[in-house]
Short mmCIF file of C-alpha atoms and ligand atoms in Angstrom, two decimals:
data_model
loop_
_atom_site.label_atom_id
_atom_site.label_comp_id
_atom_site.label_asym_id
_atom_site.label_seq_id
_atom_site.Cartn_x
_atom_site.Cartn_y
_atom_site.Cartn_z
CA MET F 1 -7.67 -64.72 62.14
CA THR F 2 -9.99 -63.25 59.51
CA LYS F 3 -7.28 -60.79 58.55
CA GLU F 4 -4.84 -63.71 58.14
CA MET F 5 -7.34 -65.57 55.92
CA ASN F 6 -7.78 -62.49 53.79
CA LEU F 7 -4.07 -62.18 53.40
CA GLU F 8 -3.80 -65.84 52.40
CA GLU F 9 -6.56 -65.46 49.83
CA ARG F 10 -4.93 -62.35 48.41
CA PHE F 11 -1.60 -64.16 48.32
CA GLN F 12 -3.12 -67.10 46.41
CA ASN F 13 -4.78 -64.74 43.94
CA TYR F 14 -1.53 -62.91 43.39
CA VAL F 15 0.26 -66.21 42.72
CA ASP F 16 -2.57 -67.43 40.47
CA GLN F 17 -2.07 -64.32 38.33
CA GLU F 18 1.53 -65.44 37.73
CA ASN F 19 3.11 -62.70 39.84
CA LYS F 20 6.43 -63.36 41.54
CA ILE F 21 6.65 -63.18 45.33
CA GLU F 22 9.59 -61.06 46.47
CA PRO F 23 11.41 -61.23 49.84
CA LYS F 24 9.60 -58.28 51.46
CA ASP F 25 6.12 -59.35 50.32
CA TRP F 26 3.74 -60.91 52.82
CA MET F 27 3.70 -64.69 52.54
CA PRO F 28 2.15 -67.52 54.55
CA GLU F 29 4.62 -68.93 57.07
CA LYS F 30 4.25 -72.39 55.52
CA TYR F 31 5.16 -71.00 52.08
CA ARG F 32 8.33 -69.52 53.58
CA LYS F 33 9.20 -72.77 55.39
CA THR F 34 8.57 -74.91 52.30
CA LEU F 35 10.88 -72.71 50.27
CA VAL F 36 13.62 -72.69 52.90
CA ARG F 37 13.38 -76.50 53.01
CA GLN F 38 13.50 -76.96 49.25
CA ILE F 39 16.06 -74.26 48.45
CA SER F 40 18.43 -75.31 51.23
CA GLN F 41 18.18 -78.98 50.16
CA HIS F 42 18.85 -77.83 46.62
CA ALA F 43 21.92 -75.83 47.76
CA HIS F 44 23.24 -78.80 49.75
CA SER F 45 22.76 -81.02 46.68
CA GLU F 46 24.90 -78.71 44.57
CA VAL F 47 27.68 -78.65 47.15
CA VAL F 48 27.64 -82.37 47.98
CA GLY F 49 27.19 -82.99 44.26
CA MET F 50 30.69 -81.67 43.64
CA LEU F 51 32.21 -84.68 45.42
CA PRO F 52 31.56 -87.63 43.07
CA GLU F 53 33.06 -85.74 40.11
CA ALA F 54 35.84 -84.00 42.04
CA ASN F 55 37.05 -87.54 42.63
CA TRP F 56 38.11 -87.68 38.95
CA ILE F 57 39.68 -84.23 38.38
CA THR F 58 43.23 -85.47 39.00
CA ARG F 59 42.65 -88.53 36.81
CA ALA F 60 40.91 -86.97 33.80
CA PRO F 61 42.27 -88.61 30.63
CA SER F 62 43.41 -85.38 28.91
CA LEU F 63 44.03 -81.71 29.65
CA ARG F 64 40.86 -80.74 27.75
CA ARG F 65 38.72 -83.14 29.79
CA LYS F 66 40.35 -81.92 32.98
CA VAL F 67 39.65 -78.25 32.24
CA ALA F 68 36.01 -78.97 31.41
CA LEU F 69 35.46 -81.11 34.51
CA LEU F 70 37.16 -78.58 36.76
CA ALA F 71 34.96 -75.79 35.36
CA LYS F 72 31.85 -77.92 35.83
CA VAL F 73 32.64 -78.76 39.44
CA GLN F 74 33.35 -75.07 40.16
CA ASP F 75 30.00 -74.17 38.58
CA GLU F 76 28.26 -76.50 41.06
CA ALA F 77 29.90 -74.61 43.95
CA GLY F 78 28.59 -71.36 42.45
CA HIS F 79 25.08 -72.84 42.19
CA GLY F 80 25.23 -73.76 45.86
CA LEU F 81 26.17 -70.17 46.72
CA TYR F 82 23.35 -68.57 44.68
CA LEU F 83 20.92 -70.95 46.34
CA TYR F 84 22.11 -70.33 49.91
CA SER F 85 21.73 -66.60 49.13
CA ALA F 86 18.19 -67.19 47.84
CA ALA F 87 17.33 -69.04 51.06
CA GLU F 88 18.81 -66.17 53.09
CA THR F 89 16.33 -63.76 51.50
CA LEU F 90 13.67 -65.77 53.38
CA GLY F 91 15.36 -65.11 56.72
CA ALA F 92 17.26 -68.41 56.93
CA ASP F 93 20.75 -68.27 58.41
CA ARG F 94 23.44 -69.76 56.19
CA ALA F 95 25.50 -71.07 59.12
CA ASP F 96 22.43 -72.91 60.47
CA MET F 97 21.64 -74.44 57.08
CA VAL F 98 25.21 -75.66 56.67
CA GLN F 99 25.27 -77.00 60.24
CA ASP F 100 22.07 -78.99 59.57
CA LEU F 101 23.78 -80.57 56.57
CA LEU F 102 26.92 -81.38 58.55
CA ASP F 103 24.86 -82.86 61.41
CA GLY F 104 23.02 -85.13 58.96
CA LYS F 105 19.70 -83.38 59.70
CA ALA F 106 19.18 -81.86 56.25
CA LYS F 107 18.47 -83.79 53.08
CA TYR F 108 20.34 -83.48 49.80
CA SER F 109 19.68 -85.27 46.52
CA SER F 110 19.85 -89.06 46.81
CA ILE F 111 21.86 -89.28 43.59
CA PHE F 112 25.11 -88.06 45.14
CA ASN F 113 25.36 -91.08 47.42
CA TYR F 114 26.48 -93.39 44.63
CA PRO F 115 30.13 -94.15 43.80
CA THR F 116 32.07 -93.13 40.67
CA PRO F 117 34.42 -96.05 40.03
CA THR F 118 35.33 -95.28 36.38
CA TRP F 119 35.86 -92.30 34.06
CA ALA F 120 32.63 -93.26 32.26
CA ASP F 121 30.75 -92.19 35.39
CA MET F 122 31.75 -88.60 34.53
CA GLY F 123 29.94 -89.04 31.23
CA ALA F 124 26.91 -90.66 32.81
CA ILE F 125 26.63 -87.99 35.52
CA GLY F 126 26.76 -85.11 33.03
CA TRP F 127 24.35 -86.79 30.64
CA LEU F 128 21.85 -88.28 33.10
CA VAL F 129 22.22 -86.44 36.42
CA ASP F 130 22.60 -82.98 34.91
CA GLY F 131 19.99 -83.96 32.32
CA ALA F 132 17.51 -84.85 35.08
CA ALA F 133 18.48 -81.72 37.02
CA ILE F 134 17.76 -79.57 33.93
CA ALA F 135 14.28 -81.07 33.51
CA ASN F 136 13.50 -80.19 37.12
CA GLN F 137 15.20 -76.79 37.06
CA VAL F 138 13.69 -75.54 33.79
CA MET F 139 10.36 -75.99 35.56
CA LEU F 140 11.75 -74.12 38.60
CA CYS F 141 12.66 -71.09 36.43
CA ARG F 142 8.90 -70.41 36.61
CA THR F 143 8.61 -70.96 40.35
CA SER F 144 6.59 -68.31 42.18
CA TYR F 145 9.42 -67.09 44.44
CA GLY F 146 11.41 -64.41 42.58
CA PRO F 147 14.95 -64.98 43.93
CA TYR F 148 14.70 -68.78 43.45
CA SER F 149 13.37 -68.39 39.93
CA ARG F 150 16.11 -65.93 38.93
CA ALA F 151 18.85 -68.18 40.36
CA MET F 152 17.42 -71.04 38.27
CA VAL F 153 17.72 -69.13 34.99
CA ARG F 154 21.46 -68.80 35.35
CA ILE F 155 21.89 -72.30 36.76
CA CYS F 156 20.05 -73.84 33.81
CA LYS F 157 22.36 -72.15 31.31
CA GLU F 158 25.36 -73.69 33.06
CA GLU F 159 23.69 -77.08 33.44
CA SER F 160 23.19 -77.28 29.68
CA PHE F 161 26.94 -77.10 29.20
CA HIS F 162 27.35 -79.79 31.87
CA GLN F 163 24.91 -82.06 30.13
CA ARG F 164 26.65 -81.59 26.77
CA GLN F 165 30.10 -82.32 28.18
CA GLY F 166 28.74 -85.52 29.79
CA TYR F 167 27.03 -86.66 26.62
CA GLU F 168 30.17 -85.99 24.63
CA ILE F 169 32.21 -88.18 27.00
CA MET F 170 29.60 -90.94 26.56
CA MET F 171 29.70 -90.51 22.79
CA THR F 172 33.50 -90.81 22.69
CA LEU F 173 33.41 -93.97 24.82
CA ALA F 174 30.41 -95.49 23.05
CA LYS F 175 32.07 -95.04 19.64
CA GLY F 176 35.46 -96.19 20.95
CA THR F 177 36.93 -99.65 21.55
CA ALA F 178 34.84 -102.56 22.84
CA VAL F 179 36.28 -102.00 26.32
CA GLN F 180 35.37 -98.30 26.25
CA LYS F 181 31.86 -99.08 25.05
CA LYS F 182 31.44 -101.55 27.88
CA MET F 183 32.59 -98.89 30.36
CA ALA F 184 29.92 -96.53 29.02
CA GLN F 185 27.24 -99.24 29.19
CA ASP F 186 28.21 -100.17 32.77
CA ALA F 187 27.99 -96.51 33.81
CA LEU F 188 24.55 -96.20 32.20
CA ASN F 189 23.48 -99.36 34.06
CA ARG F 190 24.67 -97.86 37.36
CA TRP F 191 23.14 -94.37 36.96
CA TRP F 192 19.84 -94.96 35.16
CA TRP F 193 17.64 -95.98 38.08
CA PRO F 194 19.17 -93.54 40.62
CA ALA F 195 18.66 -90.75 38.03
CA LEU F 196 14.93 -91.61 37.83
CA MET F 197 14.77 -91.44 41.65
CA MET F 198 16.09 -87.86 41.60
CA PHE F 199 12.58 -86.64 40.72
CA GLY F 200 11.31 -87.84 44.09
CA PRO F 201 8.54 -90.26 45.06
CA THR F 202 5.54 -90.92 42.81
CA ASP F 203 2.88 -88.20 42.97
CA ASP F 204 0.59 -90.26 45.20
CA GLU F 205 3.47 -90.76 47.70
CA SER F 206 4.72 -87.16 47.60
CA PRO F 207 3.49 -85.35 50.75
CA ASN F 208 4.64 -81.87 49.69
CA SER F 209 3.52 -81.80 46.07
CA ALA F 210 -0.14 -80.74 46.33
CA GLN F 211 0.54 -77.58 48.33
CA SER F 212 3.73 -76.74 46.40
CA MET F 213 1.83 -77.01 43.11
CA LYS F 214 -0.98 -74.82 44.45
CA TRP F 215 1.52 -72.14 45.44
CA LYS F 216 3.30 -72.62 42.10
CA ILE F 217 6.58 -73.39 43.85
CA LYS F 218 6.54 -76.57 41.74
CA ARG F 219 5.00 -76.21 38.27
CA LYS F 220 5.12 -79.87 37.23
CA SER F 221 4.72 -82.99 39.32
CA ASN F 222 7.49 -85.49 40.14
CA ASP F 223 5.95 -88.09 37.80
CA GLU F 224 5.42 -85.63 34.94
CA LEU F 225 9.07 -84.56 35.05
CA ARG F 226 10.32 -88.14 35.35
CA GLN F 227 8.32 -89.09 32.25
CA GLU F 228 9.60 -86.05 30.34
CA PHE F 229 13.17 -87.03 31.20
CA ILE F 230 12.67 -90.64 30.08
CA ASP F 231 11.03 -89.60 26.79
CA LYS F 232 13.91 -87.25 26.04
CA THR F 233 16.72 -89.58 27.12
CA VAL F 234 15.76 -92.88 25.47
CA PRO F 235 16.48 -91.60 21.91
CA GLN F 236 19.80 -90.20 23.17
CA ALA F 237 20.76 -93.68 24.45
CA GLU F 238 19.71 -95.17 21.10
CA TYR F 239 21.94 -92.70 19.29
CA LEU F 240 24.84 -93.80 21.49
CA GLY F 241 24.07 -97.45 20.71
CA LEU F 242 23.67 -98.16 24.44
CA THR F 243 20.89 -100.10 26.13
CA ILE F 244 18.80 -98.68 28.93
CA PRO F 245 18.72 -101.30 31.70
CA ASP F 246 14.94 -101.69 31.80
CA GLU F 247 13.32 -104.70 30.16
CA HIS F 248 9.88 -103.04 30.46
CA LEU F 249 10.89 -99.90 28.57
CA LYS F 250 8.62 -99.62 25.54
CA TRP F 251 7.16 -96.87 23.38
CA ASN F 252 3.42 -96.57 23.95
CA GLU F 253 1.61 -95.33 20.82
CA GLU F 254 -1.55 -94.53 22.77
CA THR F 255 -0.02 -92.31 25.44
CA GLY F 256 2.78 -90.95 23.27
CA HIS F 257 5.26 -91.76 26.05
CA TYR F 258 7.62 -94.55 27.01
CA ASP F 259 6.30 -97.10 29.51
CA PHE F 260 8.93 -98.08 32.03
CA GLY F 261 9.51 -100.72 34.70
CA PRO F 262 9.05 -100.43 38.47
CA ILE F 263 11.42 -98.19 40.44
CA ASP F 264 12.96 -99.69 43.57
CA TRP F 265 11.54 -97.24 46.11
CA GLU F 266 12.98 -99.23 48.98
CA GLU F 267 16.43 -98.36 47.69
CA PHE F 268 15.42 -94.67 47.40
CA TYR F 269 14.13 -94.42 50.99
CA ASN F 270 17.15 -96.30 52.24
CA VAL F 271 19.47 -93.77 50.56
CA ILE F 272 17.61 -90.69 51.82
CA LYS F 273 17.64 -92.13 55.35
CA GLY F 274 21.45 -92.05 55.20
CA ASN F 275 22.16 -95.67 54.29
CA GLY F 276 23.19 -95.39 50.63
CA PRO F 277 26.56 -96.66 49.39
CA CYS F 278 28.39 -93.34 49.96
CA ASN F 279 26.32 -91.29 52.46
CA LYS F 280 28.92 -91.53 55.22
CA GLN F 281 31.79 -90.77 52.88
CA ARG F 282 30.01 -87.70 51.44
CA LEU F 283 29.12 -86.21 54.83
CA GLY F 284 32.60 -87.03 56.13
CA ALA F 285 34.14 -85.07 53.23
CA ARG F 286 31.88 -82.05 53.88
CA GLN F 287 32.65 -82.12 57.63
CA LYS F 288 36.40 -82.27 56.93
CA ALA F 289 36.22 -79.36 54.44
CA HIS F 290 34.19 -77.29 56.89
CA LYS F 291 36.70 -77.87 59.67
CA GLU F 292 39.64 -77.07 57.42
CA GLY F 293 37.93 -73.86 56.28
CA GLU F 294 37.49 -72.56 59.82
CA TRP F 295 40.47 -70.19 59.58
CA VAL F 296 39.06 -68.68 56.37
CA ARG F 297 35.73 -67.93 58.07
CA GLU F 298 37.56 -66.46 61.08
CA ALA F 299 39.75 -64.28 58.86
CA ALA F 300 36.74 -63.07 56.82
CA ASN F 301 34.85 -62.21 60.02
CA ALA F 302 37.85 -60.39 61.49
CA TYR F 303 38.19 -58.36 58.27
CA ALA F 304 34.45 -57.55 58.18
CA ASN F 305 34.56 -56.43 61.83
CA LYS F 306 37.59 -54.24 61.13
CA GLN F 307 35.84 -52.61 58.16
CA ALA F 308 32.68 -52.02 60.20
CA GLU F 309 34.73 -50.48 63.05
CA ARG F 310 36.52 -48.17 60.57
CA ALA F 311 33.20 -47.11 59.02
CA ARG F 312 31.80 -46.38 62.51
CA LYS F 313 34.83 -44.23 63.39
CA GLU F 314 34.68 -42.33 60.10
CA LYS F 315 30.98 -41.67 60.62
CA GLY F 316 31.68 -40.48 64.19
CA ALA F 317 34.44 -38.14 62.98
CA ALA F 318 32.25 -36.63 60.22
N1 LIG N 401 16.75 -87.02 47.18
O1 LIG N 401 7.04 -84.54 48.80
P1 LIG N 401 8.25 -84.68 47.96
C1 LIG N 401 22.68 -80.80 40.50
C2 LIG N 401 12.50 -85.90 49.76
S1 LIG N 401 22.11 -80.68 42.11
C3 LIG N 401 16.60 -86.73 48.49
O2 LIG N 401 8.04 -85.03 46.53
P2 LIG N 401 9.23 -82.04 47.23
C4 LIG N 401 24.03 -81.29 40.29
C5 LIG N 401 11.85 -84.53 49.84
O3 LIG N 401 12.81 -83.54 50.13
C6 LIG N 401 20.41 -80.21 41.93
N2 LIG N 401 15.40 -86.43 49.05
O4 LIG N 401 9.15 -83.36 48.12
C7 LIG N 401 25.02 -81.02 41.20
C8 LIG N 401 10.85 -84.75 50.94
O5 LIG N 401 11.50 -84.75 52.21
P3 LIG N 401 11.23 -83.60 53.33
C9 LIG N 401 19.49 -81.24 42.50
C10 LIG N 401 14.35 -86.40 48.21
O6 LIG N 401 10.20 -81.13 47.88
C11 LIG N 401 26.28 -81.56 41.03
C12 LIG N 401 10.41 -86.19 50.71
O7 LIG N 401 11.44 -86.82 49.98
N3 LIG N 401 18.13 -80.78 42.30
O8 LIG N 401 21.99 -80.52 39.60
O9 LIG N 401 7.88 -81.52 46.94
C13 LIG N 401 26.58 -82.36 39.92
C14 LIG N 401 9.10 -86.30 49.96
O10 LIG N 401 9.23 -85.78 48.61
C15 LIG N 401 14.45 -86.66 46.85
C16 LIG N 401 17.34 -80.36 43.32
O11 LIG N 401 17.74 -80.32 44.47
C17 LIG N 401 15.71 -87.00 46.33
N4 LIG N 401 15.90 -87.30 45.05
O12 LIG N 401 9.83 -82.54 45.82
C18 LIG N 401 25.60 -82.61 38.99
C19 LIG N 401 15.95 -79.93 42.94
N5 LIG N 401 13.22 -86.56 46.29
O13 LIG N 401 11.94 -82.37 52.83
C20 LIG N 401 24.32 -82.06 39.15
C21 LIG N 401 15.21 -79.09 43.95
C22 LIG N 401 12.37 -86.24 47.29
O14 LIG N 401 9.75 -83.39 53.40
N6 LIG N 401 14.22 -79.84 44.65
N7 LIG N 401 13.05 -86.15 48.43
O15 LIG N 401 11.85 -84.14 54.56
C23 LIG N 401 13.00 -80.17 44.15
O16 LIG N 401 12.67 -79.84 43.03
C24 LIG N 401 12.05 -80.92 45.05
O17 LIG N 401 12.45 -80.74 46.39
C25 LIG N 401 11.99 -82.45 44.70
C26 LIG N 401 11.10 -83.16 45.76
C27 LIG N 401 11.35 -82.64 43.34
C28 LIG N 401 13.37 -83.10 44.74
#
């Protein structure tokens, strides 16, 4: 017991000195579990997050838009893979993580349970959803767990391109015909509040924050990041000539930040409990893809077994 406490104290000191924790280092079991929870949820978010945009690949309005959207959606798949690998360095089994997602036991970001009825949603997702993801992930580049932090550096570079392509779609629509501008405004109206919910509950309602901040897994709180995102995004909306759907939004000279209206937390908890507009559709799509990919997994396993058998024989013969 005393030995364990000493180890925990040493661990905290090591983290306080801004050192990175690597997979073979000693770590408290709760630190490991928190990371597996957060990183696997993050990986699931990337993979489920491909679905709302994939919906528009075949209907992109030009070849250029199609190529960019296709590349973006593929990037999200890659992000999911880096993140599952990062979680595996903590001893988590990828098949178990994926099964938890498919069984509806694991969370993924609330934002991906909303529909994408028009092309303007592709603009709003890139601008707002990737924009919010960048705010959160830039902070995670400095997270205390080495493999997670290194995955974030690469992911952030790709997310910046995603954000730019989304903003450029919004700019084209906002400066286009009256109908196009209305499409852009409607998409902003649909995505604004769900994007603010991406940062998670307010700090006083966030059960995991205090410990995660102490261990430097999280470096900024949910509310701090949400405020940063709002402060950065409001001028971007102004530049587009679009209106943020919040009558309480107002620059506050004293705080140097925008004040904003109340977030509908009932909607947020409803979505994360599985009752959002598209939760069933999203999980259904993942379950179908997993089933259809069964032969690929079987073939890859058969090939790996064959290679291992060959290596064993060669070693035996040597
Ligand atoms: N949605 O104590 P809290 C992308 C849960 S994808 C669902 O504050 P924590 C992209 C939370 O998990 C990248 N659940 O938790 C892809 C916890 O539940 P459990 C998305 C949420 O972990 C495709 C409970 O509520 N980014 O960029 O300290 C196309 C209490 O919360 C949400 C990430 O995944 C939510 N929004 O902080 C385009 C970021 N918020 O686990 C773009 C990685 C909270 O106790 N994750 N919950 O049952 C994080 O940074 C942190 O986990 C959070 C929450 C800030 C989200």
